[in-house]
mmCIF file of C-alpha atoms in Angstrom:
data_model
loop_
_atom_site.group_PDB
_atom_site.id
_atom_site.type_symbol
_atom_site.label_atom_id
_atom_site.label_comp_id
_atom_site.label_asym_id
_atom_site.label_seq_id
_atom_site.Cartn_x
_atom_site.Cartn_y
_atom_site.Cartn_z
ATOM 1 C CA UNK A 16 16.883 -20.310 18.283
ATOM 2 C CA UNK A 17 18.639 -17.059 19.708
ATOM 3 C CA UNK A 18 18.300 -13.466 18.697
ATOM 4 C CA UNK A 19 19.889 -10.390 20.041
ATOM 5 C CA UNK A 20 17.187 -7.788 21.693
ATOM 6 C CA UNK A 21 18.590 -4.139 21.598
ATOM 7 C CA UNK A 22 16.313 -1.962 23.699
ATOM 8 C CA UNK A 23 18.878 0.847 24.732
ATOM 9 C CA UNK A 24 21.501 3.347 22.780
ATOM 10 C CA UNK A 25 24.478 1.053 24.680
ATOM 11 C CA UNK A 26 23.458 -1.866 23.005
ATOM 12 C CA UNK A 27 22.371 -0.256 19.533
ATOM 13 C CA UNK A 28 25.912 2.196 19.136
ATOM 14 C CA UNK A 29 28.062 -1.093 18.414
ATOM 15 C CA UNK A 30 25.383 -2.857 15.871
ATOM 16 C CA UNK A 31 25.381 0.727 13.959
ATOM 17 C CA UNK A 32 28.691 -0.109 12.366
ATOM 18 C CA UNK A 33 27.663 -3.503 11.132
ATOM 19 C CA UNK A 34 24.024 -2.043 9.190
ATOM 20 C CA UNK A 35 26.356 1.009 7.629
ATOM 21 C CA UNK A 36 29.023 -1.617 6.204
ATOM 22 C CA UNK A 37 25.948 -3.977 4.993
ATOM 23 C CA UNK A 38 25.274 -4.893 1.435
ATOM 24 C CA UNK A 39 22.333 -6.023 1.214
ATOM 25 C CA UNK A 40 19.320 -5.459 4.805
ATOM 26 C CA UNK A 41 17.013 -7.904 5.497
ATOM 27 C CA UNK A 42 14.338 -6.833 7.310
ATOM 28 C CA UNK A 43 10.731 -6.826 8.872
ATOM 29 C CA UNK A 44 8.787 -4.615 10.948
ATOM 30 C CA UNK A 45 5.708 -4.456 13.477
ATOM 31 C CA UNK A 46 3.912 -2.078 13.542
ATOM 32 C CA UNK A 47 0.002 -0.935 14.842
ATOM 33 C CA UNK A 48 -2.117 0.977 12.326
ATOM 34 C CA UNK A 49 -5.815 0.345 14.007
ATOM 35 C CA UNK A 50 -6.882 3.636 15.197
ATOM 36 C CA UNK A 51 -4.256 6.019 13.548
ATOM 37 C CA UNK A 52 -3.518 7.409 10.332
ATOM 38 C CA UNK A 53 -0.092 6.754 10.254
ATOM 39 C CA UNK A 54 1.555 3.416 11.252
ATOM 40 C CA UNK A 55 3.252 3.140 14.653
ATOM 41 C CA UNK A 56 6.598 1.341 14.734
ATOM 42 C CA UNK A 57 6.782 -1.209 17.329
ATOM 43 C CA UNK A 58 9.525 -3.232 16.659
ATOM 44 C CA UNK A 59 12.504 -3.585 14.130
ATOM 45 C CA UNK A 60 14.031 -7.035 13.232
ATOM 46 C CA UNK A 61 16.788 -6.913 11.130
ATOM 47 C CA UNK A 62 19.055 -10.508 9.948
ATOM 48 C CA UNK A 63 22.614 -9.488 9.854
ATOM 49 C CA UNK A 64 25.490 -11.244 10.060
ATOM 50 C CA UNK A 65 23.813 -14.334 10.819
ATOM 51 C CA UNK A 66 22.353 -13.098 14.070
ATOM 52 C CA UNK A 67 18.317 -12.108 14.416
ATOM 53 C CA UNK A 68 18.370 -8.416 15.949
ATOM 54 C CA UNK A 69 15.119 -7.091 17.302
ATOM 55 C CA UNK A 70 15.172 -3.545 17.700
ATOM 56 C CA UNK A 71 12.750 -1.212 20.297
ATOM 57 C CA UNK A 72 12.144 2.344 18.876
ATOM 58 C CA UNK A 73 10.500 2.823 21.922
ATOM 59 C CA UNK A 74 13.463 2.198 24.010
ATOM 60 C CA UNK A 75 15.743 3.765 21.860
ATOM 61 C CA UNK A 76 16.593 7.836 22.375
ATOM 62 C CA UNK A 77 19.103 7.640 19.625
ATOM 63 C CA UNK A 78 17.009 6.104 16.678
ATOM 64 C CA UNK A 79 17.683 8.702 13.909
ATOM 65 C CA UNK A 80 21.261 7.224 14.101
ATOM 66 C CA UNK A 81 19.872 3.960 13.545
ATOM 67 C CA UNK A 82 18.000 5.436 10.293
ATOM 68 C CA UNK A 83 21.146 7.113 9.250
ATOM 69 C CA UNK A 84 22.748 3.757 9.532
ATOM 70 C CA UNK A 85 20.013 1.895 7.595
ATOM 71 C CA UNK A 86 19.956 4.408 4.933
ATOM 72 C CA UNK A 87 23.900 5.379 4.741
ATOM 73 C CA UNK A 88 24.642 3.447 1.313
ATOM 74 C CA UNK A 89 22.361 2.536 -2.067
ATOM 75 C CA UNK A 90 21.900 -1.185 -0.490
ATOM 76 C CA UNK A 91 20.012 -3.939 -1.411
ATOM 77 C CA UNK A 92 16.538 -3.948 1.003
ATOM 78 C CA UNK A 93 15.101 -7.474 1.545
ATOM 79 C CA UNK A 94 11.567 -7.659 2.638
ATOM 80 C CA UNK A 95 8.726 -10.717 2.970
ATOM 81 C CA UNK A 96 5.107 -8.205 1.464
ATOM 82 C CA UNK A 97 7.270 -4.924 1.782
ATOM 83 C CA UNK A 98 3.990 -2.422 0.653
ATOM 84 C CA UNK A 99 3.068 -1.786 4.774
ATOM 85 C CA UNK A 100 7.110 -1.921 6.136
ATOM 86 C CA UNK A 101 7.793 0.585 3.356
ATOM 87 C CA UNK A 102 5.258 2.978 4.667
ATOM 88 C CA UNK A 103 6.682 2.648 8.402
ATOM 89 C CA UNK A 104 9.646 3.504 6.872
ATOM 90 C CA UNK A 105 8.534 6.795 4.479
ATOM 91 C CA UNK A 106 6.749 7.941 8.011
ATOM 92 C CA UNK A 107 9.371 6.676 10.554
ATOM 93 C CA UNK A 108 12.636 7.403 9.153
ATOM 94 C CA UNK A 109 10.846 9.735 6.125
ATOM 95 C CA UNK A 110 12.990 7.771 3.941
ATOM 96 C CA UNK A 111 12.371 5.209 0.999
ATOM 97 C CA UNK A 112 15.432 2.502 -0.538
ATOM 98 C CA UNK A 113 16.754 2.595 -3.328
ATOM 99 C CA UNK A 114 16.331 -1.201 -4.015
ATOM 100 C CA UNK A 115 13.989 -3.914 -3.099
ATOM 101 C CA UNK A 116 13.941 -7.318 -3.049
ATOM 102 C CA UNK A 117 10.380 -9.039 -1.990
ATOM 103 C CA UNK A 118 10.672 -12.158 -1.872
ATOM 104 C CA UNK A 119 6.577 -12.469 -1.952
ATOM 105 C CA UNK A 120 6.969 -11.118 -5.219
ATOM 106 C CA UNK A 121 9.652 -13.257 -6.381
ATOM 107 C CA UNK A 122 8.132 -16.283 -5.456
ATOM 108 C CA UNK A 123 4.921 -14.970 -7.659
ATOM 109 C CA UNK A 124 7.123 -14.796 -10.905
ATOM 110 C CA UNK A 125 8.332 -18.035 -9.702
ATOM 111 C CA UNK A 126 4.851 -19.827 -9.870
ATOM 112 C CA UNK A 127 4.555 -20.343 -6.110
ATOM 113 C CA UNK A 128 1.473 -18.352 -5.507
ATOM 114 C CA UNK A 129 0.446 -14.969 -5.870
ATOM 115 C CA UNK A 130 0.182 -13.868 -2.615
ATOM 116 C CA UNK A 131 1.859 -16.268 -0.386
ATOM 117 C CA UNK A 132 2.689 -15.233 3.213
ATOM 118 C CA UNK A 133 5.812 -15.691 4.525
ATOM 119 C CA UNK A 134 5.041 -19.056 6.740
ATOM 120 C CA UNK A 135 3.435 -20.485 3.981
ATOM 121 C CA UNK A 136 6.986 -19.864 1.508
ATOM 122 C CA UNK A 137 9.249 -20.366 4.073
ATOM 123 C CA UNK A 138 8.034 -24.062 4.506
ATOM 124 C CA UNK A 139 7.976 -23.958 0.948
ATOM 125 C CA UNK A 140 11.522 -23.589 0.291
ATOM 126 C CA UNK A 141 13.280 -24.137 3.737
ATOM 127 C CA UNK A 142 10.572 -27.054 4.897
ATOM 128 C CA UNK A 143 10.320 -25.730 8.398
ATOM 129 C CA UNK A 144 7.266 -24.867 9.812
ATOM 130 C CA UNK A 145 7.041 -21.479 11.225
ATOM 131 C CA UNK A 146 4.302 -20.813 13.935
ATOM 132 C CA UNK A 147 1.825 -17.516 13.255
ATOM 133 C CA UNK A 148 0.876 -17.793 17.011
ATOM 134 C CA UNK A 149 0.913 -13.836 17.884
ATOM 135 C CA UNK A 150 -0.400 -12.006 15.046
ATOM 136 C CA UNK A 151 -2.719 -10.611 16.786
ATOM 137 C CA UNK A 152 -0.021 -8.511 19.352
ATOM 138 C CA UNK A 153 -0.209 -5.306 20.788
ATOM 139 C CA UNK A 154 3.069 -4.558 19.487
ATOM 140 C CA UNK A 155 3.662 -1.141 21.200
ATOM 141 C CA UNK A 156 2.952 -2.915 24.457
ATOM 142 C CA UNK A 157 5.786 -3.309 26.541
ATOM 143 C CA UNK A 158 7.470 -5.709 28.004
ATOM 144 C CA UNK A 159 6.933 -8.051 25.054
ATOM 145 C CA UNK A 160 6.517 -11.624 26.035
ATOM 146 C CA UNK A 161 9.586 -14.118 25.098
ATOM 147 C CA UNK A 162 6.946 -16.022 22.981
ATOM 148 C CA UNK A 163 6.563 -12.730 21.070
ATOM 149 C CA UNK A 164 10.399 -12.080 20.446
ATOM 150 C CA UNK A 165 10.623 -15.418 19.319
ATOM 151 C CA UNK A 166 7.906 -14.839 16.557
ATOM 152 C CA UNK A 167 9.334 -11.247 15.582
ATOM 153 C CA UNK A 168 12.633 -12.845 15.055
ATOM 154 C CA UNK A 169 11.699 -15.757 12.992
ATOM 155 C CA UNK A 170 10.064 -13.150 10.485
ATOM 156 C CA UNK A 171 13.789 -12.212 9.250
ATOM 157 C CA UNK A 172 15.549 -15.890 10.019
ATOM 158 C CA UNK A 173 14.816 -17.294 7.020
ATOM 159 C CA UNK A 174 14.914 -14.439 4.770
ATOM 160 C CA UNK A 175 18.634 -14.648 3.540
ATOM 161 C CA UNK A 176 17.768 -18.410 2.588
ATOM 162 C CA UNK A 177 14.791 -17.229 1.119
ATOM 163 C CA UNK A 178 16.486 -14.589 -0.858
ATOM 164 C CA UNK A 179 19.598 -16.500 -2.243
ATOM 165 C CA UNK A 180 17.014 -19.341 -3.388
ATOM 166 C CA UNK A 181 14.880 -17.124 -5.132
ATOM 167 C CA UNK A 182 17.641 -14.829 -6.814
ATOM 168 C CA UNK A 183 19.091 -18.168 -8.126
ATOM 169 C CA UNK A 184 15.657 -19.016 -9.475
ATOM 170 C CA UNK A 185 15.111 -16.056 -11.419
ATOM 171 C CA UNK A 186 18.280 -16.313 -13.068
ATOM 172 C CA UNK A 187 17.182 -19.377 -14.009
ATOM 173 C CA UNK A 188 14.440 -18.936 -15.265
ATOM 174 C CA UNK A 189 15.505 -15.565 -17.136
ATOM 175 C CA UNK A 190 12.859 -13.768 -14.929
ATOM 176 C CA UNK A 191 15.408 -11.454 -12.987
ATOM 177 C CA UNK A 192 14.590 -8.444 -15.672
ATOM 178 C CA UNK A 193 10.960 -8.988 -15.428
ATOM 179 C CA UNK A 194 11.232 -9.255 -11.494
ATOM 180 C CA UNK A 195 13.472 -5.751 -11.347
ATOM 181 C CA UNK A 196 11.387 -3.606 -13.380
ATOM 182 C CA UNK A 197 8.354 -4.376 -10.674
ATOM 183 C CA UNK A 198 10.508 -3.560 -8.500
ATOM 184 C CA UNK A 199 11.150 -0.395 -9.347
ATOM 185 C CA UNK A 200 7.949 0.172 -10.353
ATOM 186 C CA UNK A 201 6.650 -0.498 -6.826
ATOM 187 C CA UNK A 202 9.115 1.798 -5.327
ATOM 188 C CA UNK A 203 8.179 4.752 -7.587
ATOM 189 C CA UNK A 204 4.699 3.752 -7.085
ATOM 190 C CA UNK A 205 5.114 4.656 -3.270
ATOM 191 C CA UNK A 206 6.859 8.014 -4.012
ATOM 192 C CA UNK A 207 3.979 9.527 -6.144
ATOM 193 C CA UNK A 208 2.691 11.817 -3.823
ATOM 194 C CA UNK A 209 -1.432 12.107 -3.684
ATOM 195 C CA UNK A 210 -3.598 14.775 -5.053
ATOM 196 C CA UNK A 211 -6.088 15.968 -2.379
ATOM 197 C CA UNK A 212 -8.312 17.301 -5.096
ATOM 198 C CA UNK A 213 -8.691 14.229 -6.503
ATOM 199 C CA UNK A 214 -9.268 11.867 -4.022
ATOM 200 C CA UNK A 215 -12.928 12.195 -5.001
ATOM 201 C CA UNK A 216 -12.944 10.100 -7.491
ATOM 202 C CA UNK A 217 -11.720 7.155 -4.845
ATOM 203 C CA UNK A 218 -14.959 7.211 -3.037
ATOM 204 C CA UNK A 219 -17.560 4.633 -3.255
ATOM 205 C CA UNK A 220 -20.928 6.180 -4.771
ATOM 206 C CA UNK A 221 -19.225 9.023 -6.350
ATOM 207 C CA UNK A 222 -20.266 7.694 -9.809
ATOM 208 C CA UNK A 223 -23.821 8.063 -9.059
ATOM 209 C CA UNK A 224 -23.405 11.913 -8.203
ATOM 210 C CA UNK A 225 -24.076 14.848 -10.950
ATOM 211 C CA UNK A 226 -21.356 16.973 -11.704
ATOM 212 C CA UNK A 227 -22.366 20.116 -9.600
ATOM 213 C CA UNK A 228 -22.316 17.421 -6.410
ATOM 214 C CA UNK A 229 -19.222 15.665 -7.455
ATOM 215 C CA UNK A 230 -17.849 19.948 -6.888
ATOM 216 C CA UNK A 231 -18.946 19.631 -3.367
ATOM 217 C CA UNK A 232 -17.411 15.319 -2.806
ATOM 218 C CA UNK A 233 -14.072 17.266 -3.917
ATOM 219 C CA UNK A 234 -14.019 19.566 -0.884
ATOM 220 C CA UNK A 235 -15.543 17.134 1.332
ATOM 221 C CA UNK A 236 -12.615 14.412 0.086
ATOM 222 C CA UNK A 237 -9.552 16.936 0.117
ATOM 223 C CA UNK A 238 -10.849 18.144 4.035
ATOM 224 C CA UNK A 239 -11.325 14.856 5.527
ATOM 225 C CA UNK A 240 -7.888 13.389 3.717
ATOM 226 C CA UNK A 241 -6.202 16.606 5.346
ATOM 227 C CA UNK A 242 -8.121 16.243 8.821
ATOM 228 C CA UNK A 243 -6.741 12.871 8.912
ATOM 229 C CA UNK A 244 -3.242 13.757 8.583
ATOM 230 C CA UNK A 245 -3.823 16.420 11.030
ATOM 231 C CA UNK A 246 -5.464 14.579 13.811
ATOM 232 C CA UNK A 247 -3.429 11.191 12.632
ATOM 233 C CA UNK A 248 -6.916 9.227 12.982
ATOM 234 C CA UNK A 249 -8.289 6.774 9.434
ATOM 235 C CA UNK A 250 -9.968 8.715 7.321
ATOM 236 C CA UNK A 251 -13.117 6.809 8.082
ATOM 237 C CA UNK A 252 -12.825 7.635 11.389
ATOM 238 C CA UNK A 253 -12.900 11.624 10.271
ATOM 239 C CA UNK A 254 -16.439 10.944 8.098
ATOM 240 C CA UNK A 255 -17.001 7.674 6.016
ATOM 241 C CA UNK A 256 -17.475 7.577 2.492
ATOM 242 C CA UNK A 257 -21.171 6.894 2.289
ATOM 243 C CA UNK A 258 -21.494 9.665 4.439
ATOM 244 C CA UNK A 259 -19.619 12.208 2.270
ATOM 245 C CA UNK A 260 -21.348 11.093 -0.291
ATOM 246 C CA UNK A 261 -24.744 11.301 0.980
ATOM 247 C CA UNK A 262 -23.862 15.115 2.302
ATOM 248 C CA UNK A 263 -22.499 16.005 -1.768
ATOM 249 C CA UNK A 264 -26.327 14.999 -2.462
ATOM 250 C CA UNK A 265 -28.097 17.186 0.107
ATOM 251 C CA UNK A 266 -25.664 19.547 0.397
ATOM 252 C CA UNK A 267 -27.123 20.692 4.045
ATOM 253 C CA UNK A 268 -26.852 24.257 4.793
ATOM 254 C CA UNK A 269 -27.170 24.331 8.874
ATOM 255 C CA UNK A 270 -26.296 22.428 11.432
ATOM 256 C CA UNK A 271 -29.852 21.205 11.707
ATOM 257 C CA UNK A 272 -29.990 20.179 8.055
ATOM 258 C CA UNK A 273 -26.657 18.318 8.890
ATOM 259 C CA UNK A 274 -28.210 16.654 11.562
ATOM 260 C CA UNK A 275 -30.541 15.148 9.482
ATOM 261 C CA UNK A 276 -27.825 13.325 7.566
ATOM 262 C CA UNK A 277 -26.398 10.094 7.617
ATOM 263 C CA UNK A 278 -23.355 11.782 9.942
ATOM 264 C CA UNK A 279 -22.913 10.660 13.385
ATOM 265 C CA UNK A 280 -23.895 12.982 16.357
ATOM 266 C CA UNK A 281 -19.989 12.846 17.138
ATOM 267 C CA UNK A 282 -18.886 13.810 13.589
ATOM 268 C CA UNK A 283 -21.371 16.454 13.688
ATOM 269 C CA UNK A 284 -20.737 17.971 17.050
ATOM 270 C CA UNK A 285 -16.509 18.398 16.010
ATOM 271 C CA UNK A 286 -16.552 18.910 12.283
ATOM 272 C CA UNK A 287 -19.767 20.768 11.204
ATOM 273 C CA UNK A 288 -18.138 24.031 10.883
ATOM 274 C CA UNK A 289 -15.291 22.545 8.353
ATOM 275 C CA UNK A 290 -18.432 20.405 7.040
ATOM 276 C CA UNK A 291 -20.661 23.219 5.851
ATOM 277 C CA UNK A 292 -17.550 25.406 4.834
ATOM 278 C CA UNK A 293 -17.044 22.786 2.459
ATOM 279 C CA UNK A 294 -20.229 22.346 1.097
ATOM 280 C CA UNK A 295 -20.373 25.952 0.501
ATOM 281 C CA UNK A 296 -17.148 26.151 -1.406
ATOM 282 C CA UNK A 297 -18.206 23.540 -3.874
ATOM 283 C CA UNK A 298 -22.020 25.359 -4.571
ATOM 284 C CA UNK A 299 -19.944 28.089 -5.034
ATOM 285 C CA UNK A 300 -17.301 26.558 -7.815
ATOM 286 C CA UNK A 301 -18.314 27.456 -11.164
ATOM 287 C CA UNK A 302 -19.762 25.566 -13.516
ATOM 288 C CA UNK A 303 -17.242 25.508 -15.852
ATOM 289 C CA UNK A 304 -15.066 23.758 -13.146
ATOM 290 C CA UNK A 305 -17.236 21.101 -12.335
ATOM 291 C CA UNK A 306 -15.509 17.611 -12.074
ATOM 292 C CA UNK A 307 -17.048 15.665 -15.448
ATOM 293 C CA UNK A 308 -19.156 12.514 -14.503
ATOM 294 C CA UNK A 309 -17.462 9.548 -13.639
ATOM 295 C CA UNK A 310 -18.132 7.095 -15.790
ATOM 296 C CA UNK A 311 -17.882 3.175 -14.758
ATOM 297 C CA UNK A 312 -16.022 1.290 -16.588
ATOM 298 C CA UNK A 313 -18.803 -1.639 -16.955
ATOM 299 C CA UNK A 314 -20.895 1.338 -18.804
ATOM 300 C CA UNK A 315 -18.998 1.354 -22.118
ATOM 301 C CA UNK A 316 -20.539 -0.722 -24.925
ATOM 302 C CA UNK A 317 -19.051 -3.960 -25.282
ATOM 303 C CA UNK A 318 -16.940 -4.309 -21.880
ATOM 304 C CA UNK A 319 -17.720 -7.621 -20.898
ATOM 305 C CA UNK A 320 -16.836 -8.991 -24.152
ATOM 306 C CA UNK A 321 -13.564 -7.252 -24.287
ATOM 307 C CA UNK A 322 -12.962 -8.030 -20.832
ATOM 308 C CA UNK A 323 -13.427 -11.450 -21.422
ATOM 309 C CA UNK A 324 -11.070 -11.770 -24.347
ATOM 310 C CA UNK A 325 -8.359 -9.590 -23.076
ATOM 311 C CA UNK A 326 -8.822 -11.773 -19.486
ATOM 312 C CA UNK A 327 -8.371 -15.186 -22.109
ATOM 313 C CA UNK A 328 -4.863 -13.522 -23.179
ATOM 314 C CA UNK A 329 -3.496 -13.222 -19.628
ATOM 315 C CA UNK A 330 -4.686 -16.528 -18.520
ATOM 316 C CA UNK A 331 -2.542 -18.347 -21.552
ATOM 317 C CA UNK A 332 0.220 -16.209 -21.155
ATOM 318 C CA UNK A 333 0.576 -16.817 -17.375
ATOM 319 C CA UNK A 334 -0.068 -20.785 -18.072
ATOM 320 C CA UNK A 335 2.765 -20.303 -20.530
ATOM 321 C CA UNK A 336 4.713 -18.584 -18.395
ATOM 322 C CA UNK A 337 4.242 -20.449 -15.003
ATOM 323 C CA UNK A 338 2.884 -16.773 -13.600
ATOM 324 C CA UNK A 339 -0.299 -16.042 -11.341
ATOM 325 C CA UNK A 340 -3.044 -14.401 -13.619
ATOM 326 C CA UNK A 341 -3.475 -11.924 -11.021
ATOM 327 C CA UNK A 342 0.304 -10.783 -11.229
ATOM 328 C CA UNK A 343 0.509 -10.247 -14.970
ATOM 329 C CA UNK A 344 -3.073 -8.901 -15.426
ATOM 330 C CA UNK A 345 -5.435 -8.341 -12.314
ATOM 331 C CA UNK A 346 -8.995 -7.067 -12.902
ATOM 332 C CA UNK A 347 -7.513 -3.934 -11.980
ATOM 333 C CA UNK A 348 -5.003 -3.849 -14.462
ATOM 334 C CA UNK A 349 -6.955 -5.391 -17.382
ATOM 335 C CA UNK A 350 -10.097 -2.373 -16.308
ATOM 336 C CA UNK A 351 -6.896 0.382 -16.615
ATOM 337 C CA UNK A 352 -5.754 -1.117 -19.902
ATOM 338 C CA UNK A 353 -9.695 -1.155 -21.063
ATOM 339 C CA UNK A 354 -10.354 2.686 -19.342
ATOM 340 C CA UNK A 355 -7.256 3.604 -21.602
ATOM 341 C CA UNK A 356 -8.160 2.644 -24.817
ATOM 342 C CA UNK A 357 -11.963 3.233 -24.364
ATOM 343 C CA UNK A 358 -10.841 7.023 -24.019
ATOM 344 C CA UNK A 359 -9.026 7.112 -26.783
ATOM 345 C CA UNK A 360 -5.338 5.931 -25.582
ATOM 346 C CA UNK A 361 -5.475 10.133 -24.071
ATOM 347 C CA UNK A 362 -2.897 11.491 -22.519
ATOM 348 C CA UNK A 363 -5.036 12.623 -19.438
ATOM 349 C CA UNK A 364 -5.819 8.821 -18.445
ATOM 350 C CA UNK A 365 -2.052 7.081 -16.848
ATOM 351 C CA UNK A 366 -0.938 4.686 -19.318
ATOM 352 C CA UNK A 367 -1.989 0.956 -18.216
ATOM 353 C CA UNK A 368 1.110 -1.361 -16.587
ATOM 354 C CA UNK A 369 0.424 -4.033 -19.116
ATOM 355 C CA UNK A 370 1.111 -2.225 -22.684
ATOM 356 C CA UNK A 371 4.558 -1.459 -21.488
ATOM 357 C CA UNK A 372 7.719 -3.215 -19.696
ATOM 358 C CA UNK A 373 7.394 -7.187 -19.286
ATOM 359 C CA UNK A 374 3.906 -7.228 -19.261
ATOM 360 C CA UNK A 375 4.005 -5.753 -23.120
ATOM 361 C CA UNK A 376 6.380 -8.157 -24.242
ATOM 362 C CA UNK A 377 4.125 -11.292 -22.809
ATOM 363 C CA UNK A 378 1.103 -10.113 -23.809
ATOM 364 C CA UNK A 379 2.031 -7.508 -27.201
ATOM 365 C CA UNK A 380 -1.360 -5.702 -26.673
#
């Protein structure tokens, strides 16, 4: 197997042409995202023409006109699990497509799994065997061994075969609407931007905390969130969760009273300024804008019955329809739909995926 490395504006200016004329892009990317907030691009592979391209941002001074390239037309984006590759791309080229194909996803509607890597599909439907020998690479580490070229390339290879079969499937199956519409939903999905001061309610514990500490978990949530943009570090690497939560209950004061938190020595030593500043904003909110208490959604009177029969629905609607349960209703989904109605179908809670679109019609909740 041969693929074309590109690691210099020479050998990028001539392939430019042949992404901007493209239809359709099938792609992958590698990327680290260990000890930083935002994912680093290591390597681009893009199928074209027949030919496996690997492309080196790091070698490449000219790479906006590669985005410009990738982004010049309302073309069809192929991806195997495209959730992580469209992130690289919102950060890298700040940029999202217009259309998706995953062909995870499509295989899903098509009854081969729910969640089935790429290897495990590709043997699937192409019966070759694809080797997951360097997933463990330091992809911004240069040079990159031939053994790790070789695995980059074979990540995009197989993804026009993949793509045609599966198209053709869901036209046969009448599944192409259904497939579309989560589609598009994923894409909007990724363009909702997030609300600092509600980030919040995301943290573990924070159902346990009274509304005049939940004031002071808002702060703490919308600081470290915006400290770990800053400083491009995790978020848990800023303050973890139990920790923010344990400082919305004690609500220390001074440094000393910090120190006798749950917070590292570290964490204390760089951020107890912004720590205690925070603290002391949410004493100060007033009571009338406290955050309500959160209420779980195993709390309400009769959930595990409901649960239960609402989780019987989606299991004989996905046997019916050759679909994973966890694609058509997930605990998640099925504890949205449940949230929703157990507030009184309000307008203040997001309506639940499965009373509208495909979902709706298969399970007419």
């Amino acid at each position: 197997m041969s693929y074309s490395y590109i690691d210099s504006d020479i050998l990028l200016q001539p392939l430019l042409a042949q992404i901007s004329s493209a239809s359709t892009l099938l792609l992958d990317t590698e990327f680290i995202r260990v000890s930083t907030y935002f994912p680093k691009l290591g390597l681009l592979q893009l199928h074209l023409n027949a030919v496996d391209y690997l492309i080196d941002p790091l070698a490449i001074n000219s790479i906006n006109l590669l985005w410009d390239a990738i982004f010049s037309d309302h073309r069809l984006f192929v991806f195997h699990s495209c959730k992580e590759d469209l992130d690289v791309l919102q950060v890298c080229a700040q940029k999202l497509p217009g259309r998706v194909f995953d062909t995870q996803v499509a295989a899903a509607f098509l009854g081969y799994g729910a969640s089935l890597g790429y290897a495990g599909l590709v043997e699937k439907v192409c019966d070759v065997t694809v080797a997951k020998d360097q997933t463990l690479t330091d992809w911004l580490a240069r040079p990159l061994t031939a053994a790790q070229k070789l695995y980059a390339a074979k990540d995009v290879s197989y993804l026009q075969y993949l793509y045609d079969h599966l198209s053709q499937e869901l036209n046969t199956t009448g599944k192409t609407e259904w497939f579309n519409e989560e589609m598009t939903a994923l894409l909007e999905a990724k363009q909702q931007a997030v609300i600092p001061d509600e980030l919040f309610r995301e943290i573990s514990g924070a159902w346990q905390l009274y509304p005049s500490e939940l004031a002071v978990l808002r702060e703490l949530a919308k600081w470290r969130y915006q400290t770990a943009i800053s400083e491009d570090k995790p978020q848990n690497f800023i303050v973890r969760e139990e920790v923010l939560a344990d400082l919305s209950r004690k609500r220390p004061q001074t440094e000393r009273e910090l120190a006798q938190t749950d917070i590292s020595y570290q964490q204390k030593n760089r951020y107890a300024d912004a720590i205690l500043q925070c603290i002391q904003k949410g004493m100060e909110c007033p009571v009338e804008l406290h955050p309500a208490r959160i209420k779980r959604i195993m709390d309400f009177p009769h959930y595990k019955h409901d649960f239960k029969q609402i989780k019987q629905r989606v299991e004989i609607a996905a046997q019916d329809n050759n679909l994973p349960v966890e694609l058509l209703g997930s605990r998640k989904l099925i504890n949205q739909y449940l949230l929703w109605t157990y507030e009184g179908k309000s307008s203040d809670v997001e309506q639940p995926k499965i009373t509208s679109g495909w979902r709706n019609k298969l399970l007419n909740l």
